[in-house]
PDB file of C-alpha atoms in Angstrom:
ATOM      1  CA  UNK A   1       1.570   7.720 -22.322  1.00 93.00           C
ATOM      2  CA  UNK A   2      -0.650   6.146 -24.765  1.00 96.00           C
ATOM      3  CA  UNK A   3       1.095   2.566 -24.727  1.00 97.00           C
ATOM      4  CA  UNK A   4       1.434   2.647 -20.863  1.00 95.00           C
ATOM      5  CA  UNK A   5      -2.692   3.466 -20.860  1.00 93.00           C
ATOM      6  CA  UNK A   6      -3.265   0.454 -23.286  1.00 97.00           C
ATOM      7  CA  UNK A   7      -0.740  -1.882 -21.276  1.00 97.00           C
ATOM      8  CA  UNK A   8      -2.888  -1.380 -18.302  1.00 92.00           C
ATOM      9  CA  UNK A   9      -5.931  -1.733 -19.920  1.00 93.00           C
ATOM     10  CA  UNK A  10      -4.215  -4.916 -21.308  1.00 97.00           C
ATOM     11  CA  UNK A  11      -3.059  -6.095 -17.759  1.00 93.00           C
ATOM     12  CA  UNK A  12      -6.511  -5.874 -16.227  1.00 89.00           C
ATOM     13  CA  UNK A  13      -7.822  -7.658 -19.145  1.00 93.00           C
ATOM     14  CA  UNK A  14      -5.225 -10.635 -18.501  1.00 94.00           C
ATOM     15  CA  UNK A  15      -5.947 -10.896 -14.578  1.00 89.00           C
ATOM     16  CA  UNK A  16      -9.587 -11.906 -15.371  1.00 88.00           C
ATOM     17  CA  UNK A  17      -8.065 -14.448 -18.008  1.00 90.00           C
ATOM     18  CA  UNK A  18      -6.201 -15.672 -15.556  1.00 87.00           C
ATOM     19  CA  UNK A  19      -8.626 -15.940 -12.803  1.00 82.00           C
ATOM     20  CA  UNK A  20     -11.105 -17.656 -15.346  1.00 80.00           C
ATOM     21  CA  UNK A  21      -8.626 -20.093 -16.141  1.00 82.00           C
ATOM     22  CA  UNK A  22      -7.294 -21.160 -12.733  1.00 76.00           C
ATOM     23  CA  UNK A  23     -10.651 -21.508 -12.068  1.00 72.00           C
ATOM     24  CA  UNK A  24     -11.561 -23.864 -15.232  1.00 72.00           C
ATOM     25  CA  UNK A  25      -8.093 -25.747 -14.164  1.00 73.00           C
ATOM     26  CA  UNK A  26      -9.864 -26.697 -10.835  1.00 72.00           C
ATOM     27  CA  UNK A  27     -13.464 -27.467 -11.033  1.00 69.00           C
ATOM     28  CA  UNK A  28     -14.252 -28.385  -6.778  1.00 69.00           C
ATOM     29  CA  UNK A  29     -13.501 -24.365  -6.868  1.00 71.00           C
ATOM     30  CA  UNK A  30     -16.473 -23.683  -9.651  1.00 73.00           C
ATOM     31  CA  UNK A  31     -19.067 -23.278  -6.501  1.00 77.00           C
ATOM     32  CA  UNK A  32     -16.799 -20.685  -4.930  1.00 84.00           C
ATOM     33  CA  UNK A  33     -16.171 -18.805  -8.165  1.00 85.00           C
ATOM     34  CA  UNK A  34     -19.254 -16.385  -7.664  1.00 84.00           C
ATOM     35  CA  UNK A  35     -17.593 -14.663  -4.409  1.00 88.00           C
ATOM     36  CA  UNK A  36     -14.096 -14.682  -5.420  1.00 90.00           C
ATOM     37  CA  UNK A  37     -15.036 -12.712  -8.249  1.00 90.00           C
ATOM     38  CA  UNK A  38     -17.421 -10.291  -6.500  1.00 92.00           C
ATOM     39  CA  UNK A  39     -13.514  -9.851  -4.235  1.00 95.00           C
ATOM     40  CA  UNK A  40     -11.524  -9.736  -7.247  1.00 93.00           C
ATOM     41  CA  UNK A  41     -14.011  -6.761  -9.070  1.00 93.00           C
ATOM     42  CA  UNK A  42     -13.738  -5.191  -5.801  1.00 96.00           C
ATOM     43  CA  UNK A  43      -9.638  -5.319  -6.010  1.00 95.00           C
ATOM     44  CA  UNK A  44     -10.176  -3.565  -8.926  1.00 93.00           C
ATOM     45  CA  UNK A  45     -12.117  -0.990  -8.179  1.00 95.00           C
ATOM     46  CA  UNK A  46     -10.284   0.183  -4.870  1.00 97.00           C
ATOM     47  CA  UNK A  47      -6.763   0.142  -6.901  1.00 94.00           C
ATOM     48  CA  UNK A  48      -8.189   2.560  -9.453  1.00 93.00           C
ATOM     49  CA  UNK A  49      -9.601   4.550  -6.440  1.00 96.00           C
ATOM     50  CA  UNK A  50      -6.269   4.581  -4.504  1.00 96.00           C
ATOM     51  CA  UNK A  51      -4.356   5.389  -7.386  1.00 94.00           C
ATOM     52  CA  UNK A  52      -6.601   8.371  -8.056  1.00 96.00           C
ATOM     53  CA  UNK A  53      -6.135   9.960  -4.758  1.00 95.00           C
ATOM     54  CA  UNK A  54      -2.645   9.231  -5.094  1.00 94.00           C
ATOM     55  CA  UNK A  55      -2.885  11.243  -8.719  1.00 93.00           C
ATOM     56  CA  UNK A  56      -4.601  14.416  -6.811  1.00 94.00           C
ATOM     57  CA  UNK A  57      -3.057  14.497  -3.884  1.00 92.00           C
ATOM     58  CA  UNK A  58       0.111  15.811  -5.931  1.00 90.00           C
ATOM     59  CA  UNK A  59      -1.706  18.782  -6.916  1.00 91.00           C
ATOM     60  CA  UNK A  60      -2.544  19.961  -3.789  1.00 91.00           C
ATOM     61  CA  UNK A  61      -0.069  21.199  -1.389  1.00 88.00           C
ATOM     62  CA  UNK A  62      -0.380  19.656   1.605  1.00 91.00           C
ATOM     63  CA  UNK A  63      -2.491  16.299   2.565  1.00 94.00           C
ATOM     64  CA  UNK A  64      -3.270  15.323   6.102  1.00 95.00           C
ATOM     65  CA  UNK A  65      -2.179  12.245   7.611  1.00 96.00           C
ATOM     66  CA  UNK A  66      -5.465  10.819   7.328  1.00 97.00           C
ATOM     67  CA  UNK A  67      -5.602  11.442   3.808  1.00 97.00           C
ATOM     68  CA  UNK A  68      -2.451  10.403   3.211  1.00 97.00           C
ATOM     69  CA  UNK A  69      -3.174   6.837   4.919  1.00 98.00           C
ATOM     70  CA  UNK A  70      -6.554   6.800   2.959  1.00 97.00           C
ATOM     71  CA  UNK A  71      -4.283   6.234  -0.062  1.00 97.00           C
ATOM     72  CA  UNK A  72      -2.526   3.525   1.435  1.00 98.00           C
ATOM     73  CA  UNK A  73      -4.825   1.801   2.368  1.00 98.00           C
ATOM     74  CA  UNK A  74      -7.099   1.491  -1.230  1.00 97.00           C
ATOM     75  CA  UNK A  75      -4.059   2.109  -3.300  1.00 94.00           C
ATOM     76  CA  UNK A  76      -2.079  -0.664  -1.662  1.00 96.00           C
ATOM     77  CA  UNK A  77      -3.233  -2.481   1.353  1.00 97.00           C
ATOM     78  CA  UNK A  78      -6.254  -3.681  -0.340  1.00 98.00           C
ATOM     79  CA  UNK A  79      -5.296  -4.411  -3.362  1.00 94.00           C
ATOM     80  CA  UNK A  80      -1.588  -5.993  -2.329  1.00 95.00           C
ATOM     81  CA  UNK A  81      -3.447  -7.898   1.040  1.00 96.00           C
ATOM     82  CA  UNK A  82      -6.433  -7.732   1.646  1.00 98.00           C
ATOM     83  CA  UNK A  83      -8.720  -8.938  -1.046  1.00 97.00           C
ATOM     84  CA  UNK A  84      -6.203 -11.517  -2.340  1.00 95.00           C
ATOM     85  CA  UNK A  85      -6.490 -13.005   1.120  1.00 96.00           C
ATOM     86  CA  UNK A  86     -10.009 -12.698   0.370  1.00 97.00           C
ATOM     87  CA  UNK A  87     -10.302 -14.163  -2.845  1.00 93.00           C
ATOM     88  CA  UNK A  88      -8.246 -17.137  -1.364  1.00 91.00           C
ATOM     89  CA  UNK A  89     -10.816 -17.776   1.099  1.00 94.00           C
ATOM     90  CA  UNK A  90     -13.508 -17.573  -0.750  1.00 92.00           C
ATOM     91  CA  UNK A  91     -11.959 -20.016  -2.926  1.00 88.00           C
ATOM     92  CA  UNK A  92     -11.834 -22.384  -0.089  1.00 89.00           C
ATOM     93  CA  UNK A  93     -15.231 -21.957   0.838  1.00 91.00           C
ATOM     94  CA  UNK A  94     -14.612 -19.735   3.984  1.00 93.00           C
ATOM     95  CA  UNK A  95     -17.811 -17.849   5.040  1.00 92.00           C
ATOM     96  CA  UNK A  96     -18.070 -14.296   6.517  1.00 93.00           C
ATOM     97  CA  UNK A  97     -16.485 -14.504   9.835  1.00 95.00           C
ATOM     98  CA  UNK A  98     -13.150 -15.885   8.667  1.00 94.00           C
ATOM     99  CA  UNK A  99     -13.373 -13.831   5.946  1.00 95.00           C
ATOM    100  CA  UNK A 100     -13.896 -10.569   7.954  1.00 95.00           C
ATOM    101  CA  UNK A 101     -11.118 -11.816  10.757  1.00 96.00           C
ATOM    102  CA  UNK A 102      -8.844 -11.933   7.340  1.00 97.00           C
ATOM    103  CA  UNK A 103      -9.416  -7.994   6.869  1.00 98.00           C
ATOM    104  CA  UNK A 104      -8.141  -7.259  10.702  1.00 97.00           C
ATOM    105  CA  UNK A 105      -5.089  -8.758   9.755  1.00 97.00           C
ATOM    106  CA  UNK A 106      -4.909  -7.669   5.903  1.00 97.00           C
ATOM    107  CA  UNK A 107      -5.383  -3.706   6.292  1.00 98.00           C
ATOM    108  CA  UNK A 108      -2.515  -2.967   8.884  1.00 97.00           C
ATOM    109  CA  UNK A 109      -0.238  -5.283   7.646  1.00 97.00           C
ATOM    110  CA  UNK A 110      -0.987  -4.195   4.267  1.00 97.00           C
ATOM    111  CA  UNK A 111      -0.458  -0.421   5.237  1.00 98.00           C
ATOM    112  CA  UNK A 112       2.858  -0.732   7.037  1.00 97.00           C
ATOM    113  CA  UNK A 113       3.981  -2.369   3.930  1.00 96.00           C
ATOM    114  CA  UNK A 114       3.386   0.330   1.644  1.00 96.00           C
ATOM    115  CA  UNK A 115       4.603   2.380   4.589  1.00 97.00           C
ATOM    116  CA  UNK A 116       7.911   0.577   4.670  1.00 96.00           C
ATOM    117  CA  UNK A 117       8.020   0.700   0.665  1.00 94.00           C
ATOM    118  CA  UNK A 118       7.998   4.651   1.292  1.00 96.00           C
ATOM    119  CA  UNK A 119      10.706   4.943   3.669  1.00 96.00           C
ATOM    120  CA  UNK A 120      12.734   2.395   1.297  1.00 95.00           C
ATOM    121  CA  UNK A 121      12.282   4.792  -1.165  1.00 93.00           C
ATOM    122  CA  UNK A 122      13.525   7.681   0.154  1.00 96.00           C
ATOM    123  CA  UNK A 123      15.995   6.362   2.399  1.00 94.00           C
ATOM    124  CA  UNK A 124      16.898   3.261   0.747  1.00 91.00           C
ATOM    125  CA  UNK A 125      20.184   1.850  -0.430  1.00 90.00           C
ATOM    126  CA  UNK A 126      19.571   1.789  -4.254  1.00 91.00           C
ATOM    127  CA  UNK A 127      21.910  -1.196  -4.369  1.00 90.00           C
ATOM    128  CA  UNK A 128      19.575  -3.278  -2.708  1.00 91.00           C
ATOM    129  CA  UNK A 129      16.207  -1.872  -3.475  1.00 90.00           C
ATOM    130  CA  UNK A 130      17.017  -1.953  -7.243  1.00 88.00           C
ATOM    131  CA  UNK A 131      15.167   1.646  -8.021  1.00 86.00           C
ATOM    132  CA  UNK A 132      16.980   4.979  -7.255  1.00 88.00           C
ATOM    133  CA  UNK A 133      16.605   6.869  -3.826  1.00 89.00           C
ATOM    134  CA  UNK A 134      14.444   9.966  -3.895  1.00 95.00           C
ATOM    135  CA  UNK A 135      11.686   8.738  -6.501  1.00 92.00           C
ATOM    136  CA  UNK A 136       8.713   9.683  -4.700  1.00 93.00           C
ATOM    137  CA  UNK A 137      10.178  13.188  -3.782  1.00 96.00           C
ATOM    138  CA  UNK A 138      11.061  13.828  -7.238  1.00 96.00           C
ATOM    139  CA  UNK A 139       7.548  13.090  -8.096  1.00 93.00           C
ATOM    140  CA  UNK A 140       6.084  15.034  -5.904  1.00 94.00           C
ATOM    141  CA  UNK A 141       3.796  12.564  -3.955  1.00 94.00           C
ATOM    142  CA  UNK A 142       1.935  12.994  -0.811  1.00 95.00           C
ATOM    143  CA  UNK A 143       3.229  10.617   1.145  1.00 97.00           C
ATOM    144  CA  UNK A 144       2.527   9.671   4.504  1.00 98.00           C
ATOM    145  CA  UNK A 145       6.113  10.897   5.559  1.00 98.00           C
ATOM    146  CA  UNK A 146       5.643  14.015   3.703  1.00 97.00           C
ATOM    147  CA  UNK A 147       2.310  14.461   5.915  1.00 97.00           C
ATOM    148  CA  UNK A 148       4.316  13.829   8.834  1.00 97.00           C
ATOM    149  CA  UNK A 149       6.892  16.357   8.072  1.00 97.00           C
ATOM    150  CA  UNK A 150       4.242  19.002   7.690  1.00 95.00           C
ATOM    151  CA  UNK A 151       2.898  18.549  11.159  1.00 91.00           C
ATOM    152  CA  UNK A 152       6.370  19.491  13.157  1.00 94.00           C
ATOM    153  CA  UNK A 153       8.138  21.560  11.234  1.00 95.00           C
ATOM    154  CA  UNK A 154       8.274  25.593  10.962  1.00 95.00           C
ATOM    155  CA  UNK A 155       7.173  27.990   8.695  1.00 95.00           C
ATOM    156  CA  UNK A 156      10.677  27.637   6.781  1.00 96.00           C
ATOM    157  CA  UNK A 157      10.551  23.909   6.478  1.00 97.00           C
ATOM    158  CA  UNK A 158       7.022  24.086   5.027  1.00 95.00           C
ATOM    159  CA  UNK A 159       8.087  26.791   2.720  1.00 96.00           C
ATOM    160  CA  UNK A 160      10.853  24.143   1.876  1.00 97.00           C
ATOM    161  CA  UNK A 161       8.346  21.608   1.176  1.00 96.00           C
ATOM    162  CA  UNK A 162       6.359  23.834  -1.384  1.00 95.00           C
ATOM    163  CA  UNK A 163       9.780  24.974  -3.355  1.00 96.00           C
ATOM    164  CA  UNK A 164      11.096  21.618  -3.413  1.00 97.00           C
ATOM    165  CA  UNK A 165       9.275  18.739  -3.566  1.00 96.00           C
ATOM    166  CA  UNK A 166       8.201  17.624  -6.765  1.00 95.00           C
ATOM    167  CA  UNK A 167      11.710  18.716  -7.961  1.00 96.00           C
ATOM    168  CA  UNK A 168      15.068  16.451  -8.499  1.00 95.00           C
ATOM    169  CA  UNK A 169      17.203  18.989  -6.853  1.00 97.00           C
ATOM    170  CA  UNK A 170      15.378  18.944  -3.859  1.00 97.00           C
ATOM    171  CA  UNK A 171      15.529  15.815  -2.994  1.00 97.00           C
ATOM    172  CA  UNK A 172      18.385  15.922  -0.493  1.00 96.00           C
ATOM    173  CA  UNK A 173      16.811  18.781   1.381  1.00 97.00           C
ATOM    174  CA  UNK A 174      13.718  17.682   1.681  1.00 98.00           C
ATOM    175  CA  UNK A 175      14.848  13.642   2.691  1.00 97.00           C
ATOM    176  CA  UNK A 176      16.746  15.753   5.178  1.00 98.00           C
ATOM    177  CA  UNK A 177      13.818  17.630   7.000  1.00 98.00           C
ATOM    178  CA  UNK A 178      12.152  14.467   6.623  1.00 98.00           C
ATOM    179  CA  UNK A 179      14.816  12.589   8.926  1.00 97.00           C
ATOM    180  CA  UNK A 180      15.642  15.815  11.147  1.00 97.00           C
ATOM    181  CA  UNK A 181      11.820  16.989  11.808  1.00 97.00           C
ATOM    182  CA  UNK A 182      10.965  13.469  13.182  1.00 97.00           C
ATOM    183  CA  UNK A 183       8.604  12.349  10.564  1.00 98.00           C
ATOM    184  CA  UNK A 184      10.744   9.575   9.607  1.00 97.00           C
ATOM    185  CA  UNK A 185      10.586   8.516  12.883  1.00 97.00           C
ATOM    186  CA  UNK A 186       6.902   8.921  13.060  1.00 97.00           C
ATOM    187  CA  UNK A 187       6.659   7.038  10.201  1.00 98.00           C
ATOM    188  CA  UNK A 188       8.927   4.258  11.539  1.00 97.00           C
ATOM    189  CA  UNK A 189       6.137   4.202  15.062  1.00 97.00           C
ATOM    190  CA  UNK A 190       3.638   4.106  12.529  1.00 98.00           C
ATOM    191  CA  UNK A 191       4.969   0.998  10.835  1.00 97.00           C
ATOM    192  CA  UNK A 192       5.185  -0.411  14.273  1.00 96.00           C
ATOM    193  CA  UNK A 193       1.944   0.326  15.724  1.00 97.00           C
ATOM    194  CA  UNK A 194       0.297  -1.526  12.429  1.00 97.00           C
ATOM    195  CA  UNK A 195       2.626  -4.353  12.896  1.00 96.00           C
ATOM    196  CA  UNK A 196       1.347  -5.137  16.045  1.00 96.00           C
ATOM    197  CA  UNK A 197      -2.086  -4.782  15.001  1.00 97.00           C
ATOM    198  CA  UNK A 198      -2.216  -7.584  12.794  1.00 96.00           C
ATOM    199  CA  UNK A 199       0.363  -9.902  14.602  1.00 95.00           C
ATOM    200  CA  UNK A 200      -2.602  -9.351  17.134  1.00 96.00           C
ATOM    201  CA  UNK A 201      -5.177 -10.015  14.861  1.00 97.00           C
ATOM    202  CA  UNK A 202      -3.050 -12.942  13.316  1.00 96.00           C
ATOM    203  CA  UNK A 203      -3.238 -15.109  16.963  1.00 95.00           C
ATOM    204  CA  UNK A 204      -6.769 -14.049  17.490  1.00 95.00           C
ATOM    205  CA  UNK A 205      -6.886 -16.848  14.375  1.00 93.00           C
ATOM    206  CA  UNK A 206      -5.295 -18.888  15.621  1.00 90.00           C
ATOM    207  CA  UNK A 207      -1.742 -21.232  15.411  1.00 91.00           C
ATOM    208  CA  UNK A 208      -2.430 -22.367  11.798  1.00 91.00           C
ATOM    209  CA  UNK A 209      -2.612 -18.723  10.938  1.00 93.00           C
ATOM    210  CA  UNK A 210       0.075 -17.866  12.594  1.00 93.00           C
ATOM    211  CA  UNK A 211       2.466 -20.659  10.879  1.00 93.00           C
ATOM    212  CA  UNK A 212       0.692 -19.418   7.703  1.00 92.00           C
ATOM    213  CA  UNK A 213       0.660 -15.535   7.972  1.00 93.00           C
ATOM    214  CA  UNK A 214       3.223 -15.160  10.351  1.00 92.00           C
ATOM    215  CA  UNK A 215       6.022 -15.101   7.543  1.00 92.00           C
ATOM    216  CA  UNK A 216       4.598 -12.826   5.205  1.00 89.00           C
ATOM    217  CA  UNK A 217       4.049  -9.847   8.038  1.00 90.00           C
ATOM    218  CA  UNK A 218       7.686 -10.031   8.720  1.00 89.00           C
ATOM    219  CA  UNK A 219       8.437 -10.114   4.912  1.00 89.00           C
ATOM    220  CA  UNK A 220       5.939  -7.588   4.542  1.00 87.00           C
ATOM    221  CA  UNK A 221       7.591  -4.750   7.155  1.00 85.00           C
ATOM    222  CA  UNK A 222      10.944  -6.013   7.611  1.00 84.00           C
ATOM    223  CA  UNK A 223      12.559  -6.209   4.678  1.00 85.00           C
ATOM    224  CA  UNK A 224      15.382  -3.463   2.963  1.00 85.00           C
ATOM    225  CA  UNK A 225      13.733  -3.737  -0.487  1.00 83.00           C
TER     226      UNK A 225
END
């Protein structure tokens, strides 16, 4: 647990090395460094942030939906999206409005990714997604389909949720109430409401986005891995 702690410190250590040096590698960029830095400390920050809520949220029993999308969104969406769109754009000079137009498409797209990831992990073909089915279950985190399962099941599917998950045996019972409760499904409307949200937000920039951006949503939330 040590090394892993150091390793991280170590990685975080090497991402401004390699920011500085990009930079250094490209000097009509030098002007722009001053905002793409104030994005990239901000990357930082939020990951940290999301990755603590993540960290408490599996000592707690339940966690709303909201909640559970709060982690999503700063443990993922911002920090996989959002602000390296950002730091991209400031890069190229872009001011505020492109900038801010970035974030409309960033956050959802960003959120039904990590979304997608979730539903891959539970109900993914291990062949293809390279990690073993169940992971999150097993670890007992809060997802936003385990949030969805708490809000139509009975009193005997949420007692299954306490006994269970967090454990490896109960991962096939609880990816089953997950599927038969309709939170995967839930999840699945979720993915497509977001989806739609930035495609819109993606014209609203225009073609040039669209030929740009386009791709990576449907990487992003169709993909099975």
């Amino acid at each position: 647990m040590s090394a892993a702690v150091l390793i991280g410190d170590l990685m975080l250590s090497w991402c401004d090395e390699m920011l500085t040096t990009a930079i250094l590698d490209s000097p009509s960029m030098s002007e722009h460094i001053g905002r793409a830095r104030t994005y990239f400390d901000l990357c930082k920050t939020e990951v940290v942030a999301g990755q603590f809520l993540d960290v408490v949220g599996q000592t707690r029993q339940t966690v709303s939906w909201d909640e559970a999308m709060t982690v999503v969104r700063y443990k993922s969406a911002k920090y996989t999206v959002e602000r390296p769109l950002h730091i991209g754009a400031a890069l190229a000079g872009a001011d505020d409005q492109p900038i801010d137009a970035l974030s409309a498409v960033a956050l959802p797209l960003g959120e039904a990714f990590q979304l997608r990831d979730d539903v891959l992990g539970v109900f993914g073909d291990p062949a293809v997604t390279g990690k073993p089915a169940g992971d999150d279950l097993r670890e007992g985190k809060r997802t936003v389909l385990i949030a969805r399962a708490h809000e139509p099941t009975d009193d005997a599917g949420r007692q299954l949720l306490r006994d269970s998950l967090g454990t490896a045996e109960g991962v096939p019972a609880v990816a089953d109430l997950i599927r038969s409760c309709g939170a995967l499904e839930a999840v699945e409307h979720d993915i497509s409401a977001l989806e739609a949200a930035a495609d819109a937000a993606i014209d609203a920039l225009g073609p040039a986005a669209r030929d740009v951006l386009g791709p990576l949503a449907l990487t992003a939330t169709r993909r099975s891995r």
